[in-house]
């Protein structure tokens, strides 16, 4: 069965470009992003890993650890990192899992046989500090991921985990949010002292509460 939201993220031990990691132990109390790449020395993946490296400061601000995966071996990864650093003008500063036996890829359902029987699709898993899966996104191999969107959804996930709110369509950090339907009108002033607006009885908005 495929992994679903709320499932415990499978633990594993793997060799990476930063040494051997035990996934749950490595995550510690952090949030995590585990994302797969079809193969080393491929053009789209090269731009993705370069972008991830450049955004490392943004991930750290959000207490997020990032780990990538490719089904190629470790020595190939190290050679590929040289190309990424050169062509993307950055320094890869996060681990890349060497998964030549496809152990982790199979564990997370990253290989979709109708797309390819040996290469991973572009899977993304966002994992909370309690090791539960909070978000999954799957792209085809031909389409590079939007990392600004990953930052946006992490902002939403972290906000909504701590407050009784949801984020509306196209929400960006700093914008108004939606009050959860379970919150009664009479309880809103205590929970949301910045005030609120009732558009409809089921659609009530308030300024982002953690700013």
mmCIF file of C-alpha atoms in Angstrom, residues 8-211:
data_model
loop_
_atom_site.group_PDB
_atom_site.id
_atom_site.type_symbol
_atom_site.label_atom_id
_atom_site.label_comp_id
_atom_site.label_asym_id
_atom_site.label_seq_id
_atom_site.Cartn_x
_atom_site.Cartn_y
_atom_site.Cartn_z
ATOM 1 C CA UNK A 8 4.552 6.969 10.312
ATOM 2 C CA UNK A 9 7.420 7.683 7.915
ATOM 3 C CA UNK A 10 9.339 4.390 7.494
ATOM 4 C CA UNK A 11 12.686 4.379 9.239
ATOM 5 C CA UNK A 12 15.823 3.186 7.452
ATOM 6 C CA UNK A 13 19.594 3.184 7.612
ATOM 7 C CA UNK A 14 21.406 4.301 4.464
ATOM 8 C CA UNK A 15 24.750 5.429 3.097
ATOM 9 C CA UNK A 16 24.765 9.072 2.069
ATOM 10 C CA UNK A 17 27.243 11.647 0.844
ATOM 11 C CA UNK A 18 27.408 12.827 4.487
ATOM 12 C CA UNK A 19 28.010 9.358 5.933
ATOM 13 C CA UNK A 20 25.693 6.681 7.268
ATOM 14 C CA UNK A 21 22.388 7.952 8.669
ATOM 15 C CA UNK A 22 19.575 6.348 10.592
ATOM 16 C CA UNK A 23 16.671 8.363 9.276
ATOM 17 C CA UNK A 24 14.587 8.880 12.426
ATOM 18 C CA UNK A 25 17.662 9.474 14.560
ATOM 19 C CA UNK A 26 19.048 11.917 11.986
ATOM 20 C CA UNK A 27 15.785 13.876 11.922
ATOM 21 C CA UNK A 28 15.742 14.238 15.694
ATOM 22 C CA UNK A 29 13.216 16.927 16.643
ATOM 23 C CA UNK A 30 13.344 18.577 13.222
ATOM 24 C CA UNK A 31 10.902 18.586 10.365
ATOM 25 C CA UNK A 32 12.197 16.755 7.310
ATOM 26 C CA UNK A 33 12.002 16.711 3.530
ATOM 27 C CA UNK A 34 12.867 13.477 1.730
ATOM 28 C CA UNK A 35 12.843 13.850 -2.037
ATOM 29 C CA UNK A 36 13.878 11.534 -4.846
ATOM 30 C CA UNK A 37 15.696 12.077 -8.132
ATOM 31 C CA UNK A 38 15.469 9.786 -11.169
ATOM 32 C CA UNK A 39 19.243 9.537 -11.670
ATOM 33 C CA UNK A 40 22.600 11.274 -11.241
ATOM 34 C CA UNK A 41 23.959 13.552 -13.955
ATOM 35 C CA UNK A 42 20.496 14.468 -15.209
ATOM 36 C CA UNK A 43 19.728 18.092 -16.090
ATOM 37 C CA UNK A 44 16.555 18.768 -14.121
ATOM 38 C CA UNK A 45 17.874 17.076 -10.981
ATOM 39 C CA UNK A 46 21.055 19.134 -11.183
ATOM 40 C CA UNK A 47 19.046 22.359 -11.055
ATOM 41 C CA UNK A 48 16.855 21.028 -8.237
ATOM 42 C CA UNK A 49 19.735 20.083 -5.979
ATOM 43 C CA UNK A 50 21.421 23.405 -6.675
ATOM 44 C CA UNK A 51 18.235 25.236 -5.754
ATOM 45 C CA UNK A 52 17.916 23.211 -2.550
ATOM 46 C CA UNK A 53 21.463 24.099 -1.559
ATOM 47 C CA UNK A 54 20.806 27.802 -2.125
ATOM 48 C CA UNK A 55 17.664 27.615 0.029
ATOM 49 C CA UNK A 56 19.369 25.838 2.911
ATOM 50 C CA UNK A 57 19.170 28.949 5.083
ATOM 51 C CA UNK A 58 15.400 29.103 4.550
ATOM 52 C CA UNK A 59 15.022 25.456 5.538
ATOM 53 C CA UNK A 60 17.158 25.971 8.647
ATOM 54 C CA UNK A 61 14.997 28.938 9.725
ATOM 55 C CA UNK A 62 12.029 26.561 9.648
ATOM 56 C CA UNK A 63 13.869 23.762 11.507
ATOM 57 C CA UNK A 64 13.735 21.548 8.399
ATOM 58 C CA UNK A 65 16.373 18.984 7.459
ATOM 59 C CA UNK A 66 16.583 18.034 3.774
ATOM 60 C CA UNK A 67 17.788 14.728 2.359
ATOM 61 C CA UNK A 68 17.766 13.709 -1.301
ATOM 62 C CA UNK A 69 17.792 10.248 -2.862
ATOM 63 C CA UNK A 70 18.967 8.780 -6.128
ATOM 64 C CA UNK A 71 19.229 5.119 -7.106
ATOM 65 C CA UNK A 72 22.846 5.590 -8.184
ATOM 66 C CA UNK A 73 25.831 4.613 -5.974
ATOM 67 C CA UNK A 74 27.800 6.824 -3.617
ATOM 68 C CA UNK A 75 30.844 7.409 -5.809
ATOM 69 C CA UNK A 76 28.556 8.646 -8.583
ATOM 70 C CA UNK A 77 26.864 11.041 -6.159
ATOM 71 C CA UNK A 78 30.191 12.580 -5.132
ATOM 72 C CA UNK A 79 31.166 13.154 -8.769
ATOM 73 C CA UNK A 80 27.744 14.602 -9.538
ATOM 74 C CA UNK A 81 27.995 17.034 -6.619
ATOM 75 C CA UNK A 82 31.071 18.541 -8.287
ATOM 76 C CA UNK A 83 28.958 19.263 -11.377
ATOM 77 C CA UNK A 84 26.104 20.680 -9.294
ATOM 78 C CA UNK A 85 28.424 23.015 -7.419
ATOM 79 C CA UNK A 86 30.043 24.170 -10.654
ATOM 80 C CA UNK A 87 26.960 24.654 -12.818
ATOM 81 C CA UNK A 88 24.620 26.004 -10.121
ATOM 82 C CA UNK A 89 27.192 28.233 -8.393
ATOM 83 C CA UNK A 90 26.567 26.751 -4.966
ATOM 84 C CA UNK A 91 27.801 24.116 -2.510
ATOM 85 C CA UNK A 92 25.634 21.054 -1.874
ATOM 86 C CA UNK A 93 25.259 21.088 1.906
ATOM 87 C CA UNK A 94 22.827 18.271 2.635
ATOM 88 C CA UNK A 95 23.032 14.474 2.290
ATOM 89 C CA UNK A 96 22.156 12.514 -0.843
ATOM 90 C CA UNK A 97 21.192 8.890 -0.212
ATOM 91 C CA UNK A 98 22.872 6.222 -2.330
ATOM 92 C CA UNK A 99 20.028 3.806 -3.032
ATOM 93 C CA UNK A 100 21.414 1.530 -5.735
ATOM 94 C CA UNK A 101 19.495 -1.443 -4.310
ATOM 95 C CA UNK A 102 16.289 0.664 -4.354
ATOM 96 C CA UNK A 103 15.621 -0.258 -0.724
ATOM 97 C CA UNK A 104 14.493 3.220 0.352
ATOM 98 C CA UNK A 105 12.806 3.967 -2.974
ATOM 99 C CA UNK A 106 10.676 0.847 -2.624
ATOM 100 C CA UNK A 107 9.971 1.564 1.043
ATOM 101 C CA UNK A 108 8.529 4.955 0.109
ATOM 102 C CA UNK A 109 6.875 3.957 -3.165
ATOM 103 C CA UNK A 110 9.119 6.204 -5.248
ATOM 104 C CA UNK A 111 9.262 3.861 -8.226
ATOM 105 C CA UNK A 112 6.132 3.908 -10.369
ATOM 106 C CA UNK A 113 6.353 1.031 -12.892
ATOM 107 C CA UNK A 114 4.101 2.717 -15.450
ATOM 108 C CA UNK A 115 6.559 5.617 -15.558
ATOM 109 C CA UNK A 116 9.780 3.602 -15.208
ATOM 110 C CA UNK A 117 10.559 0.259 -13.631
ATOM 111 C CA UNK A 118 13.962 1.337 -12.358
ATOM 112 C CA UNK A 119 14.038 5.129 -11.968
ATOM 113 C CA UNK A 120 12.239 7.049 -9.236
ATOM 114 C CA UNK A 121 9.618 9.674 -9.969
ATOM 115 C CA UNK A 122 10.092 13.068 -8.296
ATOM 116 C CA UNK A 123 8.557 12.205 -4.936
ATOM 117 C CA UNK A 124 8.472 14.668 -2.047
ATOM 118 C CA UNK A 125 7.680 13.742 1.536
ATOM 119 C CA UNK A 126 7.403 16.372 4.264
ATOM 120 C CA UNK A 127 7.717 14.728 7.671
ATOM 121 C CA UNK A 128 6.836 16.277 11.028
ATOM 122 C CA UNK A 129 8.926 16.112 14.221
ATOM 123 C CA UNK A 130 6.812 13.181 15.434
ATOM 124 C CA UNK A 131 7.910 11.305 12.256
ATOM 125 C CA UNK A 132 4.452 11.396 10.667
ATOM 126 C CA UNK A 133 3.981 12.166 6.958
ATOM 127 C CA UNK A 134 2.469 15.646 6.590
ATOM 128 C CA UNK A 135 2.605 16.163 2.825
ATOM 129 C CA UNK A 136 3.277 14.152 -0.312
ATOM 130 C CA UNK A 137 3.778 15.500 -3.819
ATOM 131 C CA UNK A 138 4.675 13.439 -6.887
ATOM 132 C CA UNK A 139 5.971 14.987 -10.094
ATOM 133 C CA UNK A 140 6.892 13.187 -13.298
ATOM 134 C CA UNK A 141 10.589 12.910 -14.061
ATOM 135 C CA UNK A 142 10.323 15.592 -16.753
ATOM 136 C CA UNK A 143 8.991 18.354 -14.477
ATOM 137 C CA UNK A 144 11.203 20.142 -11.976
ATOM 138 C CA UNK A 145 9.761 20.957 -8.595
ATOM 139 C CA UNK A 146 8.763 24.393 -7.284
ATOM 140 C CA UNK A 147 10.820 24.862 -4.135
ATOM 141 C CA UNK A 148 9.146 28.148 -3.259
ATOM 142 C CA UNK A 149 5.941 26.112 -3.035
ATOM 143 C CA UNK A 150 7.646 23.654 -0.691
ATOM 144 C CA UNK A 151 8.635 26.529 1.592
ATOM 145 C CA UNK A 152 5.070 27.880 1.408
ATOM 146 C CA UNK A 153 3.456 24.589 2.392
ATOM 147 C CA UNK A 154 5.942 24.091 5.225
ATOM 148 C CA UNK A 155 4.986 27.535 6.548
ATOM 149 C CA UNK A 156 1.339 26.454 6.351
ATOM 150 C CA UNK A 157 1.951 23.055 7.958
ATOM 151 C CA UNK A 158 3.884 24.538 10.850
ATOM 152 C CA UNK A 159 1.327 27.288 11.398
ATOM 153 C CA UNK A 160 -1.721 25.030 11.266
ATOM 154 C CA UNK A 161 -0.064 22.468 13.537
ATOM 155 C CA UNK A 162 0.047 25.037 16.355
ATOM 156 C CA UNK A 163 -3.088 27.132 15.815
ATOM 157 C CA UNK A 164 -6.727 26.343 15.010
ATOM 158 C CA UNK A 165 -6.484 27.786 11.520
ATOM 159 C CA UNK A 166 -6.216 26.746 7.886
ATOM 160 C CA UNK A 167 -4.569 28.592 5.013
ATOM 161 C CA UNK A 168 -6.630 29.654 1.977
ATOM 162 C CA UNK A 169 -5.795 29.275 -1.701
ATOM 163 C CA UNK A 170 -2.480 30.829 -2.722
ATOM 164 C CA UNK A 171 -1.775 31.873 0.882
ATOM 165 C CA UNK A 172 1.622 33.372 1.578
ATOM 166 C CA UNK A 173 3.366 33.896 4.906
ATOM 167 C CA UNK A 174 2.008 37.075 6.517
ATOM 168 C CA UNK A 175 -1.450 36.960 4.956
ATOM 169 C CA UNK A 176 -4.771 36.364 6.697
ATOM 170 C CA UNK A 177 -5.772 32.817 7.538
ATOM 171 C CA UNK A 178 -9.052 30.966 7.954
ATOM 172 C CA UNK A 179 -10.381 30.135 11.414
ATOM 173 C CA UNK A 180 -11.164 26.437 11.823
ATOM 174 C CA UNK A 181 -14.905 25.664 11.601
ATOM 175 C CA UNK A 182 -14.753 23.875 14.962
ATOM 176 C CA UNK A 183 -14.045 27.180 16.756
ATOM 177 C CA UNK A 184 -17.257 28.769 18.049
ATOM 178 C CA UNK A 185 -17.827 32.466 17.432
ATOM 179 C CA UNK A 186 -17.875 33.205 21.162
ATOM 180 C CA UNK A 187 -14.420 31.629 21.550
ATOM 181 C CA UNK A 188 -12.774 33.620 18.755
ATOM 182 C CA UNK A 189 -11.821 36.790 20.726
ATOM 183 C CA UNK A 190 -9.829 34.793 23.288
ATOM 184 C CA UNK A 191 -8.112 32.614 20.688
ATOM 185 C CA UNK A 192 -7.551 35.331 18.076
ATOM 186 C CA UNK A 193 -7.113 38.693 19.834
ATOM 187 C CA UNK A 194 -6.041 40.419 16.615
ATOM 188 C CA UNK A 195 -9.693 40.348 15.542
ATOM 189 C CA UNK A 196 -11.518 38.537 12.782
ATOM 190 C CA UNK A 197 -13.796 39.044 9.814
ATOM 191 C CA UNK A 198 -16.875 36.924 9.128
ATOM 192 C CA UNK A 199 -17.363 36.600 5.379
ATOM 193 C CA UNK A 200 -19.887 33.782 5.839
ATOM 194 C CA UNK A 201 -20.720 31.805 8.978
ATOM 195 C CA UNK A 202 -18.384 29.066 7.702
ATOM 196 C CA UNK A 203 -15.715 31.454 6.349
ATOM 197 C CA UNK A 204 -14.052 33.533 9.028
ATOM 198 C CA UNK A 205 -10.625 35.067 8.634
ATOM 199 C CA UNK A 206 -8.044 36.467 11.043
ATOM 200 C CA UNK A 207 -4.519 37.875 10.764
ATOM 201 C CA UNK A 208 -1.787 35.270 10.911
ATOM 202 C CA UNK A 209 -1.630 34.519 14.653
ATOM 203 C CA UNK A 210 2.091 33.831 15.059
ATOM 204 C CA UNK A 211 3.315 37.212 13.812
#
